[in-house]
Tab-separated table of C-alpha atoms in Angstrom:
chain	number	residue	atom	x	y	z
A	1	MET	CA	-11.795	-6.441	7.436
A	2	ALA	CA	-9.156	-8.071	5.239
A	3	ARG	CA	-5.524	-8.689	6.140
A	4	ILE	CA	-3.315	-6.896	3.634
A	5	ALA	CA	0.446	-7.500	3.413
A	6	VAL	CA	2.419	-4.770	1.642
A	7	ILE	CA	5.942	-5.436	0.364
A	8	GLY	CA	8.174	-2.393	0.683
A	9	ALA	CA	7.792	0.973	2.405
A	10	GLY	CA	8.350	3.227	-0.613
A	11	MET	CA	6.073	6.162	-1.401
A	12	GLY	CA	3.648	4.199	-3.565
A	13	ALA	CA	3.463	1.347	-1.071
A	14	MET	CA	2.789	3.677	1.855
A	15	ALA	CA	0.196	5.640	-0.121
A	16	THR	CA	-1.571	2.345	-0.803
A	17	ALA	CA	-1.325	1.230	2.826
A	18	ALA	CA	-2.819	4.464	4.189
A	19	ARG	CA	-5.774	4.339	1.816
A	20	LEU	CA	-6.476	0.669	2.555
A	21	ALA	CA	-6.304	1.260	6.305
A	22	VAL	CA	-8.858	4.083	6.014
A	23	ALA	CA	-11.118	1.633	4.163
A	24	GLY	CA	-11.076	-0.606	7.243
A	25	HIS	CA	-8.450	-3.173	6.341
A	26	ARG	CA	-5.696	-4.447	8.636
A	27	VAL	CA	-2.489	-3.492	6.846
A	28	THR	CA	1.084	-4.535	7.611
A	29	VAL	CA	4.070	-3.257	5.636
A	30	TYR	CA	7.192	-5.437	5.322
A	31	GLU	CA	10.335	-3.492	4.445
A	32	ARG	CA	13.720	-5.070	3.734
A	33	GLY	CA	15.568	-2.008	4.999
A	34	SER	CA	15.621	-0.323	8.370
A	35	THR	CA	13.528	2.696	7.427
A	36	TYR	CA	10.668	3.916	5.236
A	37	GLY	CA	10.633	5.945	2.034
A	38	GLY	CA	12.393	3.700	-0.490
A	39	SER	CA	14.495	5.897	-2.754
A	40	VAL	CA	13.254	8.993	-0.894
A	41	GLY	CA	15.952	8.817	1.752
A	42	ARG	CA	18.291	11.174	3.532
A	43	TYR	CA	22.069	11.359	3.910
A	44	GLU	CA	23.373	13.324	6.881
A	45	ARG	CA	26.912	14.256	7.884
A	46	ASP	CA	28.522	17.079	9.856
A	47	GLY	CA	25.304	19.063	10.058
A	48	PHE	CA	24.598	18.753	6.306
A	49	SER	CA	21.494	16.951	5.014
A	50	PHE	CA	20.790	15.715	1.481
A	51	ASP	CA	17.874	13.985	-0.259
A	52	THR	CA	19.003	10.693	-1.782
A	53	GLY	CA	16.129	10.675	-4.261
A	54	PRO	CA	14.005	13.409	-5.868
A	55	GLY	CA	14.810	16.930	-4.711
A	56	LEU	CA	11.598	18.563	-5.940
A	57	LEU	CA	7.901	17.718	-6.031
A	58	HIS	CA	5.814	18.231	-9.159
A	59	LEU	CA	2.031	17.846	-9.217
A	60	PRO	CA	1.573	18.153	-5.425
A	61	ALA	CA	-2.174	17.599	-5.901
A	62	VAL	CA	-1.488	13.846	-5.762
A	63	TYR	CA	-0.308	14.061	-2.157
A	64	ARG	CA	-2.873	16.695	-1.226
A	65	ASP	CA	-5.531	14.194	-2.298
A	66	LEU	CA	-3.864	11.414	-0.295
A	67	PHE	CA	-3.915	13.493	2.884
A	68	VAL	CA	-7.492	14.684	2.341
A	69	LYS	CA	-8.682	11.103	1.853
A	70	THR	CA	-6.797	9.612	4.812
A	71	GLY	CA	-7.143	12.076	7.708
A	72	ARG	CA	-8.107	15.432	9.105
A	73	GLN	CA	-4.818	17.257	8.638
A	74	PRO	CA	-4.190	18.430	5.063
A	75	LEU	CA	-0.772	18.102	3.483
A	76	GLU	CA	0.223	21.716	4.157
A	77	GLU	CA	-0.238	21.188	7.909
A	78	CYS	CA	2.152	18.222	7.816
A	79	VAL	CA	4.923	19.612	5.603
A	80	GLN	CA	5.889	23.074	4.422
A	81	LEU	CA	5.660	23.350	0.634
A	82	VAL	CA	7.512	26.191	-1.053
A	83	GLN	CA	7.131	27.113	-4.708
A	84	VAL	CA	10.543	27.243	-6.356
A	85	ASP	CA	10.938	30.525	-8.220
A	86	PRO	CA	12.693	30.715	-10.575
A	87	ALA	CA	11.737	27.204	-11.575
A	88	VAL	CA	14.963	26.301	-13.333
A	89	ARG	CA	18.138	27.753	-14.746
A	90	HIS	CA	19.548	26.241	-17.929
A	91	LEU	CA	23.247	26.344	-18.779
A	92	ALA	CA	23.473	25.209	-22.399
A	93	ALA	CA	26.535	23.612	-23.951
A	94	ASP	CA	27.207	26.808	-25.945
A	95	GLY	CA	27.349	28.866	-22.743
A	96	THR	CA	23.841	30.346	-22.994
A	97	SER	CA	22.225	30.867	-19.599
A	98	VAL	CA	18.430	31.038	-19.304
A	99	THR	CA	16.452	31.304	-16.069
A	100	LEU	CA	12.754	30.458	-16.336
A	101	PRO	CA	10.103	31.589	-13.842
A	102	ASN	CA	7.890	29.116	-12.021
A	103	ALA	CA	4.479	28.243	-13.452
A	104	SER	CA	4.342	31.220	-15.809
A	105	ARG	CA	3.654	30.712	-19.496
A	106	GLY	CA	3.971	34.388	-20.329
A	107	GLY	CA	7.037	34.860	-18.155
A	108	ALA	CA	8.798	31.931	-19.813
A	109	ALA	CA	8.026	33.324	-23.268
A	110	ALA	CA	9.479	36.727	-22.393
A	111	VAL	CA	12.696	35.201	-21.028
A	112	LEU	CA	13.150	32.996	-24.077
A	113	ASP	CA	12.539	35.865	-26.491
A	114	GLU	CA	15.269	37.845	-24.779
A	115	ALA	CA	17.718	34.933	-24.785
A	116	PHE	CA	17.106	33.450	-28.236
A	117	GLY	CA	15.338	36.151	-30.218
A	118	ALA	CA	11.780	37.221	-30.942
A	119	GLY	CA	9.392	34.340	-31.541
A	120	SER	CA	11.342	31.859	-29.398
A	121	GLY	CA	8.815	32.105	-26.579
A	122	ASP	CA	5.945	31.462	-28.980
A	123	ARG	CA	7.695	28.377	-30.353
A	124	TRP	CA	8.329	27.067	-26.836
A	125	ASN	CA	4.740	27.654	-25.751
A	126	GLY	CA	3.555	26.112	-29.014
A	127	VAL	CA	5.335	22.862	-28.166
A	128	LEU	CA	3.965	22.889	-24.617
A	129	GLY	CA	0.526	23.745	-25.992
A	130	ARG	CA	0.631	20.612	-28.111
A	131	ALA	CA	1.900	18.758	-25.029
A	132	ARG	CA	-1.210	20.035	-23.242
A	133	ASP	CA	-3.333	18.366	-25.907
A	134	ALA	CA	-1.440	15.122	-25.289
A	135	TRP	CA	-1.931	15.542	-21.527
A	136	ASN	CA	-5.669	16.097	-21.903
A	137	ALA	CA	-6.013	13.107	-24.235
A	138	THR	CA	-4.215	10.652	-21.967
A	139	ARG	CA	-4.411	12.007	-18.433
A	140	ARG	CA	-7.303	9.842	-17.285
A	141	PRO	CA	-6.511	6.515	-19.011
A	142	LEU	CA	-2.789	6.868	-18.343
A	143	LEU	CA	-2.808	8.257	-14.795
A	144	GLU	CA	-6.186	7.909	-13.112
A	145	GLU	CA	-7.559	4.557	-14.293
A	146	PRO	CA	-6.298	0.978	-14.000
A	147	LEU	CA	-4.450	-0.073	-17.127
A	148	ARG	CA	-7.111	-0.906	-19.677
A	149	PRO	CA	-7.244	-4.394	-21.267
A	150	ASP	CA	-6.715	-2.815	-24.684
A	151	TRP	CA	-3.671	-0.920	-23.419
A	152	GLN	CA	-2.161	-1.123	-26.912
A	153	VAL	CA	-4.203	1.958	-27.863
A	154	LEU	CA	-1.919	3.928	-25.537
A	155	GLY	CA	0.984	2.910	-27.753
A	156	THR	CA	-0.107	5.569	-30.258
A	157	ASP	CA	1.604	8.889	-29.618
A	158	PRO	CA	-1.019	11.568	-28.782
A	159	TYR	CA	1.358	14.482	-29.445
A	160	PRO	CA	0.004	16.406	-32.467
A	161	ALA	CA	3.097	16.927	-34.615
A	162	LEU	CA	3.336	20.386	-36.102
A	163	ARG	CA	2.227	20.489	-39.719
A	164	LYS	CA	4.947	21.168	-42.291
A	165	SER	CA	7.601	20.623	-39.640
A	166	GLY	CA	9.438	18.164	-41.858
A	167	LEU	CA	8.665	15.234	-39.554
A	168	LEU	CA	7.568	12.103	-41.360
A	169	ARG	CA	3.891	11.374	-40.849
A	170	ARG	CA	4.444	7.636	-41.417
A	171	ARG	CA	6.496	7.539	-38.205
A	172	PRO	CA	5.662	9.521	-35.064
A	173	PRO	CA	8.481	11.898	-34.151
A	174	THR	CA	10.724	11.365	-31.165
A	175	LEU	CA	11.103	13.997	-28.491
A	176	ALA	CA	14.551	14.843	-29.861
A	177	GLU	CA	13.100	15.415	-33.340
A	178	VAL	CA	10.424	17.705	-31.932
A	179	ALA	CA	13.107	19.671	-30.101
A	180	GLU	CA	15.221	20.013	-33.256
A	181	ARG	CA	12.500	20.787	-35.786
A	182	GLU	CA	10.050	22.802	-33.689
A	183	LEU	CA	12.552	24.637	-31.474
A	184	GLY	CA	16.101	24.156	-32.723
A	185	GLY	CA	19.558	24.700	-31.259
A	186	SER	CA	19.972	25.606	-27.612
A	187	LEU	CA	16.236	26.282	-27.305
A	188	GLY	CA	15.607	22.670	-28.231
A	189	ASP	CA	18.181	21.599	-25.661
A	190	LEU	CA	15.998	23.144	-22.967
A	191	LEU	CA	13.290	20.633	-23.840
A	192	THR	CA	15.540	17.579	-24.081
A	193	ALA	CA	17.317	18.436	-20.821
A	194	ARG	CA	14.002	18.553	-18.965
A	195	VAL	CA	13.025	15.124	-20.277
A	196	ARG	CA	16.470	13.615	-19.792
A	197	ALA	CA	16.273	14.506	-16.098
A	198	TYR	CA	13.435	11.970	-15.765
A	199	GLY	CA	15.758	9.186	-16.899
A	200	LEU	CA	14.515	9.075	-20.493
A	201	ARG	CA	16.446	9.209	-23.764
A	202	PRO	CA	15.093	12.041	-25.917
A	203	ALA	CA	16.345	10.253	-29.062
A	204	ASP	CA	13.970	7.332	-28.537
A	205	ALA	CA	11.355	8.830	-26.209
A	206	PRO	CA	8.016	9.607	-27.888
A	207	ALA	CA	7.059	13.203	-28.522
A	208	SER	CA	4.464	12.786	-25.774
A	209	ALA	CA	7.370	13.109	-23.297
A	210	ALA	CA	6.817	16.856	-23.736
A	211	VAL	CA	4.004	16.451	-21.182
A	212	LEU	CA	6.693	16.317	-18.469
A	213	PRO	CA	7.983	19.904	-18.941
A	214	TYR	CA	4.367	20.923	-19.613
A	215	MET	CA	3.404	19.506	-16.221
A	216	GLU	CA	6.222	21.428	-14.536
A	217	GLN	CA	5.375	24.738	-16.221
A	218	THR	CA	1.650	24.366	-15.550
A	219	PHE	CA	1.564	23.008	-12.007
A	220	GLY	CA	4.870	24.393	-10.786
A	221	SER	CA	7.916	23.038	-9.009
A	222	TRP	CA	7.725	22.674	-5.248
A	223	TYR	CA	10.325	22.160	-2.553
A	224	VAL	CA	9.545	20.518	0.766
A	225	ARG	CA	11.176	22.489	3.571
A	226	GLY	CA	13.765	20.241	5.199
A	227	GLY	CA	14.006	18.134	2.035
A	228	VAL	CA	11.647	15.770	0.239
A	229	ARG	CA	12.444	13.190	2.913
A	230	GLU	CA	10.051	15.209	5.094
A	231	LEU	CA	7.241	14.245	2.711
A	232	ALA	CA	8.107	10.571	3.183
A	233	THR	CA	8.043	11.097	6.944
A	234	ALA	CA	4.626	12.747	6.737
A	235	VAL	CA	3.216	9.839	4.707
A	236	TYR	CA	4.752	7.338	7.144
A	237	GLU	CA	3.228	9.166	10.106
A	238	ARG	CA	-0.146	9.255	8.373
A	239	CYS	CA	0.113	5.473	7.982
A	240	LEU	CA	0.832	5.104	11.709
A	241	GLU	CA	-2.163	7.310	12.519
A	242	ARG	CA	-4.312	4.951	10.467
A	243	LYS	CA	-2.922	1.962	12.438
A	244	VAL	CA	-0.757	0.592	9.627
A	245	ALA	CA	1.892	-1.706	11.120
A	246	PHE	CA	5.487	-1.688	9.869
A	247	VAL	CA	7.998	-4.524	10.082
A	248	PHE	CA	11.491	-3.360	9.144
A	249	ASP	CA	14.500	-5.541	8.291
A	250	ALA	CA	11.988	-7.994	6.834
A	251	ASP	CA	13.467	-9.693	3.776
A	252	VAL	CA	10.542	-10.941	1.667
A	253	ARG	CA	11.528	-13.966	-0.380
A	254	GLY	CA	8.293	-14.520	-2.271
A	255	VAL	CA	4.508	-14.538	-2.366
A	256	VAL	CA	2.679	-17.559	-0.972
A	257	GLU	CA	0.061	-19.015	-3.306
A	258	ARG	CA	-2.830	-21.135	-2.069
A	259	ASP	CA	-5.890	-22.332	-3.997
A	260	GLY	CA	-4.902	-20.231	-6.993
A	261	ARG	CA	-4.559	-16.889	-5.235
A	262	ALA	CA	-2.122	-14.894	-3.117
A	263	ALA	CA	-2.298	-16.002	0.503
A	264	GLY	CA	0.677	-14.317	2.156
A	265	LEU	CA	4.434	-13.848	2.137
A	266	SER	CA	7.471	-15.982	2.772
A	267	LEU	CA	10.279	-14.298	4.689
A	268	ALA	CA	13.962	-15.006	5.057
A	269	ASP	CA	15.025	-17.155	7.983
A	270	THR	CA	16.592	-14.127	9.645
A	271	CYS	CA	13.191	-12.413	9.947
A	272	THR	CA	12.105	-13.476	13.424
A	273	VAL	CA	9.414	-10.876	14.060
A	274	GLU	CA	6.735	-12.795	12.192
A	275	GLY	CA	8.466	-16.131	11.690
A	276	ASP	CA	9.185	-17.319	8.161
A	277	ALA	CA	5.632	-16.970	6.766
A	278	VAL	CA	2.878	-14.346	6.841
A	279	GLU	CA	-0.806	-15.041	6.235
A	280	ALA	CA	-2.758	-12.447	4.240
A	281	ASP	CA	-5.976	-12.104	2.284
A	282	ALA	CA	-4.257	-9.915	-0.318
A	283	VAL	CA	-0.692	-8.871	-1.085
A	284	VAL	CA	0.547	-5.567	-2.512
A	285	CYS	CA	4.031	-5.545	-4.018
A	286	GLY	CA	5.478	-2.045	-3.778
A	287	VAL	CA	8.971	-2.946	-5.051
A	288	ASP	CA	10.388	-3.969	-8.424
A	289	PRO	CA	8.325	-7.136	-9.078
A	290	ARG	CA	11.116	-8.702	-11.122
A	291	ALA	CA	13.206	-9.005	-7.976
A	292	LEU	CA	10.606	-11.414	-6.562
A	293	GLY	CA	9.681	-13.191	-9.795
A	294	ILE	CA	6.097	-11.938	-9.584
A	295	PRO	CA	3.914	-12.913	-12.574
A	296	SER	CA	2.225	-10.369	-14.791
A	297	ALA	CA	-1.474	-10.209	-15.552
A	298	PRO	CA	-2.855	-12.795	-17.999
A	299	GLY	CA	-2.248	-12.197	-21.681
A	300	PRO	CA	0.187	-9.786	-23.333
A	301	VAL	CA	0.898	-6.860	-21.013
A	302	PRO	CA	3.534	-4.136	-20.971
A	303	ALA	CA	6.852	-5.345	-19.618
A	304	PRO	CA	8.792	-3.127	-17.212
A	305	PRO	CA	11.051	-0.762	-19.176
A	306	THR	CA	14.567	-2.181	-19.388
A	307	GLY	CA	18.019	-0.859	-20.263
A	308	LEU	CA	17.210	2.425	-18.575
A	309	PRO	CA	19.794	5.131	-17.910
A	310	GLY	CA	21.183	5.148	-14.392
A	311	ARG	CA	21.518	7.999	-11.935
A	312	TYR	CA	24.593	9.096	-10.019
A	313	THR	CA	24.108	11.489	-7.105
A	314	LEU	CA	26.915	13.535	-5.597
A	315	PHE	CA	26.519	15.315	-2.256
A	316	LEU	CA	28.708	18.398	-1.836
A	317	ALA	CA	29.387	20.122	1.479
A	318	LEU	CA	30.547	23.682	0.800
A	319	GLY	CA	32.072	26.367	2.963
A	320	GLY	CA	30.767	29.883	2.475
A	321	PRO	CA	27.170	31.102	2.326
A	322	ARG	CA	24.743	30.349	-0.471
A	323	PRO	CA	24.401	33.453	-2.694
A	324	ALA	CA	20.929	34.947	-2.505
A	325	GLU	CA	20.663	35.021	-6.319
A	326	ALA	CA	21.493	31.314	-6.757
A	327	ALA	CA	18.833	29.264	-8.533
A	328	HIS	CA	17.445	26.286	-6.650
A	329	ARG	CA	17.729	24.036	-9.717
A	330	THR	CA	20.200	24.366	-12.578
A	331	LEU	CA	20.353	22.037	-15.579
A	332	VAL	CA	23.867	21.885	-16.995
A	333	GLY	CA	23.888	20.661	-20.589
A	334	THR	CA	21.419	17.822	-21.045
A	335	ASP	CA	22.552	15.295	-18.427
A	336	LEU	CA	23.293	17.122	-15.164
A	337	THR	CA	21.064	18.676	-12.489
A	338	VAL	CA	22.446	20.851	-9.684
A	339	LEU	CA	20.213	21.507	-6.655
A	340	ARG	CA	20.992	24.383	-4.274
A	341	PRO	CA	18.107	24.677	-1.785
A	342	ASP	CA	17.831	27.864	0.249
A	343	ASP	CA	16.975	25.980	3.429
A	344	PRO	CA	18.621	26.406	6.847
A	345	ALA	CA	17.507	22.867	7.742
A	346	VAL	CA	19.955	21.227	5.318
A	347	ARG	CA	23.179	23.007	6.348
A	348	PRO	CA	25.023	23.534	9.639
A	349	ASP	CA	24.610	27.316	9.544
A	350	SER	CA	24.428	30.273	7.168
A	351	ALA	CA	28.184	30.053	6.537
A	352	HIS	CA	27.782	26.746	4.664
A	353	GLU	CA	25.814	25.354	1.720
A	354	ALA	CA	24.543	21.875	0.816
A	355	VAL	CA	24.555	21.133	-2.931
A	356	THR	CA	23.340	17.993	-4.706
A	357	VAL	CA	24.466	16.999	-8.192
A	358	GLN	CA	22.447	14.409	-10.125
A	359	ALA	CA	23.717	12.895	-13.374
A	360	VAL	CA	21.713	10.710	-15.750
A	361	VAL	CA	24.101	8.280	-17.469
A	362	GLU	CA	23.866	5.369	-19.859
A	363	PRO	CA	24.342	1.788	-18.607
A	364	GLY	CA	28.006	0.972	-18.300
A	365	THR	CA	28.987	4.620	-17.843
A	366	THR	CA	30.683	5.222	-14.501
A	367	PRO	CA	31.484	8.881	-13.901
A	368	THR	CA	33.849	9.677	-11.055
A	369	ALA	CA	33.195	12.226	-8.357
A	370	GLU	CA	35.918	14.404	-9.860
A	371	GLU	CA	34.227	14.341	-13.271
A	372	LEU	CA	30.872	15.311	-11.764
A	373	ILE	CA	32.457	18.124	-9.782
A	374	ALA	CA	34.069	19.457	-12.971
A	375	ALA	CA	30.740	19.265	-14.826
A	376	ALA	CA	28.870	21.026	-12.014
A	377	ALA	CA	31.456	23.805	-11.559
A	378	PRO	CA	29.846	26.223	-14.083
A	379	ALA	CA	26.644	26.163	-12.005
A	380	VAL	CA	28.403	26.874	-8.693
A	381	PRO	CA	31.064	29.602	-8.957
A	382	GLY	CA	34.073	28.873	-6.755
A	383	LEU	CA	32.972	25.273	-6.243
A	384	ARG	CA	36.416	23.738	-5.891
A	385	GLU	CA	37.654	26.384	-3.494
A	386	ARG	CA	34.561	26.018	-1.302
A	387	LEU	CA	34.418	22.208	-1.291
A	388	LEU	CA	34.830	20.673	2.183
A	389	TRP	CA	33.945	17.083	1.315
A	390	HIS	CA	31.826	15.039	-1.084
A	391	GLU	CA	29.969	11.727	-1.095
A	392	LEU	CA	28.996	9.789	-4.249
A	393	ARG	CA	25.909	7.578	-4.524
A	394	THR	CA	25.889	5.126	-7.466
A	395	PRO	CA	23.258	2.856	-9.051
A	396	ALA	CA	24.787	0.018	-7.014
A	397	ASP	CA	23.954	1.967	-3.858
A	398	ILE	CA	20.400	2.468	-5.112
A	399	ALA	CA	20.086	-1.278	-5.756
A	400	ALA	CA	21.335	-2.063	-2.255
A	401	ALA	CA	18.943	0.434	-0.651
A	402	THR	CA	15.781	-0.262	-2.664
A	403	GLY	CA	16.210	-3.676	-4.309
A	404	ALA	CA	15.682	-2.223	-7.794
A	405	LEU	CA	17.496	-4.344	-10.351
A	406	ASP	CA	20.733	-2.650	-11.481
A	407	GLY	CA	19.740	0.374	-9.412
A	408	ALA	CA	17.534	1.653	-12.245
A	409	VAL	CA	15.119	4.494	-11.550
A	410	PRO	CA	11.734	3.935	-13.238
A	411	PRO	CA	10.490	6.799	-15.421
A	412	PRO	CA	6.855	7.965	-15.567
A	413	ALA	CA	4.599	6.049	-17.931
A	414	LEU	CA	4.161	7.680	-21.343
A	415	ALA	CA	1.782	7.094	-24.204
A	416	GLY	CA	3.348	6.383	-27.574
A	417	ALA	CA	6.428	4.362	-28.552
A	418	GLY	CA	4.222	1.329	-29.133
A	419	GLY	CA	3.586	1.045	-25.395
A	420	ARG	CA	7.266	0.515	-24.608
A	421	LEU	CA	7.159	3.105	-21.804
A	422	LEU	CA	4.028	1.792	-20.156
A	423	HIS	CA	4.344	-0.165	-16.916
A	424	PRO	CA	2.816	-3.475	-15.797
A	425	SER	CA	-0.790	-3.465	-14.654
A	426	ASN	CA	-1.649	-3.010	-10.979
A	427	THR	CA	-3.297	-6.437	-11.129
A	428	THR	CA	-1.267	-9.561	-11.827
A	429	GLY	CA	-1.633	-13.107	-13.075
A	430	LEU	CA	-2.231	-14.223	-9.479
A	431	PRO	CA	-5.595	-13.144	-7.993
A	432	GLY	CA	-5.142	-11.220	-4.769
A	433	LEU	CA	-1.694	-9.931	-5.759
A	434	TYR	CA	-1.349	-6.273	-6.774
A	435	LEU	CA	1.480	-3.981	-7.880
A	436	ALA	CA	2.093	-0.468	-6.552
A	437	GLY	CA	5.004	1.968	-6.665
A	438	GLY	CA	7.228	3.181	-9.466
A	439	TRP	CA	7.517	-0.177	-11.237
A	440	ALA	CA	3.757	-0.450	-11.768
A	441	HIS	CA	1.202	1.541	-13.769
A	442	PRO	CA	1.460	4.568	-14.096
A	443	GLY	CA	5.214	4.521	-13.450
A	444	GLY	CA	7.965	6.230	-11.505
A	445	GLY	CA	8.464	9.627	-9.945
A	446	LEU	CA	6.825	11.019	-6.812
A	447	PRO	CA	3.454	11.955	-8.378
A	448	HIS	CA	3.084	8.760	-10.407
A	449	ALA	CA	4.105	6.483	-7.539
A	450	GLY	CA	1.563	8.254	-5.343
A	451	MET	CA	-1.124	7.658	-7.969
A	452	THR	CA	-0.596	3.911	-7.695
A	453	GLY	CA	-1.892	4.118	-4.131
A	454	ALA	CA	-5.291	5.345	-5.293
A	455	LEU	CA	-5.432	2.757	-8.097
A	456	VAL	CA	-4.499	-0.279	-6.005
A	457	ALA	CA	-6.703	0.723	-3.080
A	458	GLY	CA	-9.607	1.194	-5.490
A	459	LEU	CA	-9.054	-2.221	-7.053
A	460	ILE	CA	-8.973	-3.930	-3.649
A	461	VAL	CA	-11.879	-2.031	-2.102
A	462	GLU	CA	-14.195	-1.845	-5.136
A	463	GLY	CA	-12.980	-4.836	-7.105
A	464	ALA	CA	-13.979	-5.198	-10.740
A	465	ASP	CA	-16.346	-2.225	-10.433
A	466	PHE	CA	-13.475	0.218	-9.909
A	467	ARG	CA	-13.240	2.602	-12.848
A	468	GLY	CA	-10.550	4.966	-11.656
A	469	SER	CA	-9.744	7.575	-9.041
A	470	ARG	CA	-11.842	10.699	-8.788
């Protein structure tokens, strides 16, 4: 039985802790804040409840696997998952409104043909079909295996550009170029808006970013009844069941090195629960490693993506009931997401509605609450008249809550772009020190952060023989 110290109580860190505890290790999680979940938090006021992080879950199989591998109760007995249907409503800049069904290739094609003309659905499914090829080519090395030593091969874009599309073969196309040449106009905006919502720039993202809307259309969009925070609670409770210990308000200052390997943690003087030092046989960093000056693995490795767009989140408390026909998720233009869950648990009663607005913005851009309300108004008829109060959450708030530098939200890892959107390896330049969570391979987002748990646990339990999750 090894002593494992985990830094941070985010989703990836907790997924790692639960798996290591099941393997027989003594695991303690040290969290700088007063609660678990990292960016997957909750804001409550006057009977309203809002997710501070992701509002939907894609690829729920990641967490189903976690619960199968760590206990008797499956995921569906711990949280209530609801498929969101329709999956998304798009409000394009030209006023076009398109509502796409959940996890239905044929249904999406029919809707798009009606909105944009015959053949539009075939073009859309053609792009996602090529995204499927990219998914199949990279799924295992990019998502299910530790980052390979020759990771540079993942810098080649696996998206098979359409022949005679006008895209230059000497340079792989960007996602924006695929949207323009293979879809065009407002139809192309549907693709770029989906990718932009992940915190990526379509103009410089590789064409392989099309795997993200492919993943949504294939595996569906899911809502956790009560909010995604309930998923974080379920993972936390699973950790407690497996005897994982948690120390909150524990400000980790650095990793202790002894005899050339990680030997524990150093804590701030104000952390009196464990004193100012913690002994451990291995350390897992589940937060942005740059905040602690943690070294990378030997040799040239991917650096954490930098200069990322930020995310502003606006919570809106509305008077009046939620219309039955309202879509759960609406994308307004290419930068704004409006979430309107049909969930009694997030509002005081049926005469009120809780709405969340998320905006992806470039560094240095600081939208006001009034600007976000104006942008969201087309998605919520009568918004201004119904508004009771609002609360704005900025990247600075994210930085304060999670420790992420500049409050950036890490995107999922993607093949292509010369490896620029890969994330640092789960192993580091210091033996016994591992990286989990959104700032490590295979990147950010609920599914990808959860995948780091399987990768890091495998590396610790199986060592050099570990070849990937199964």
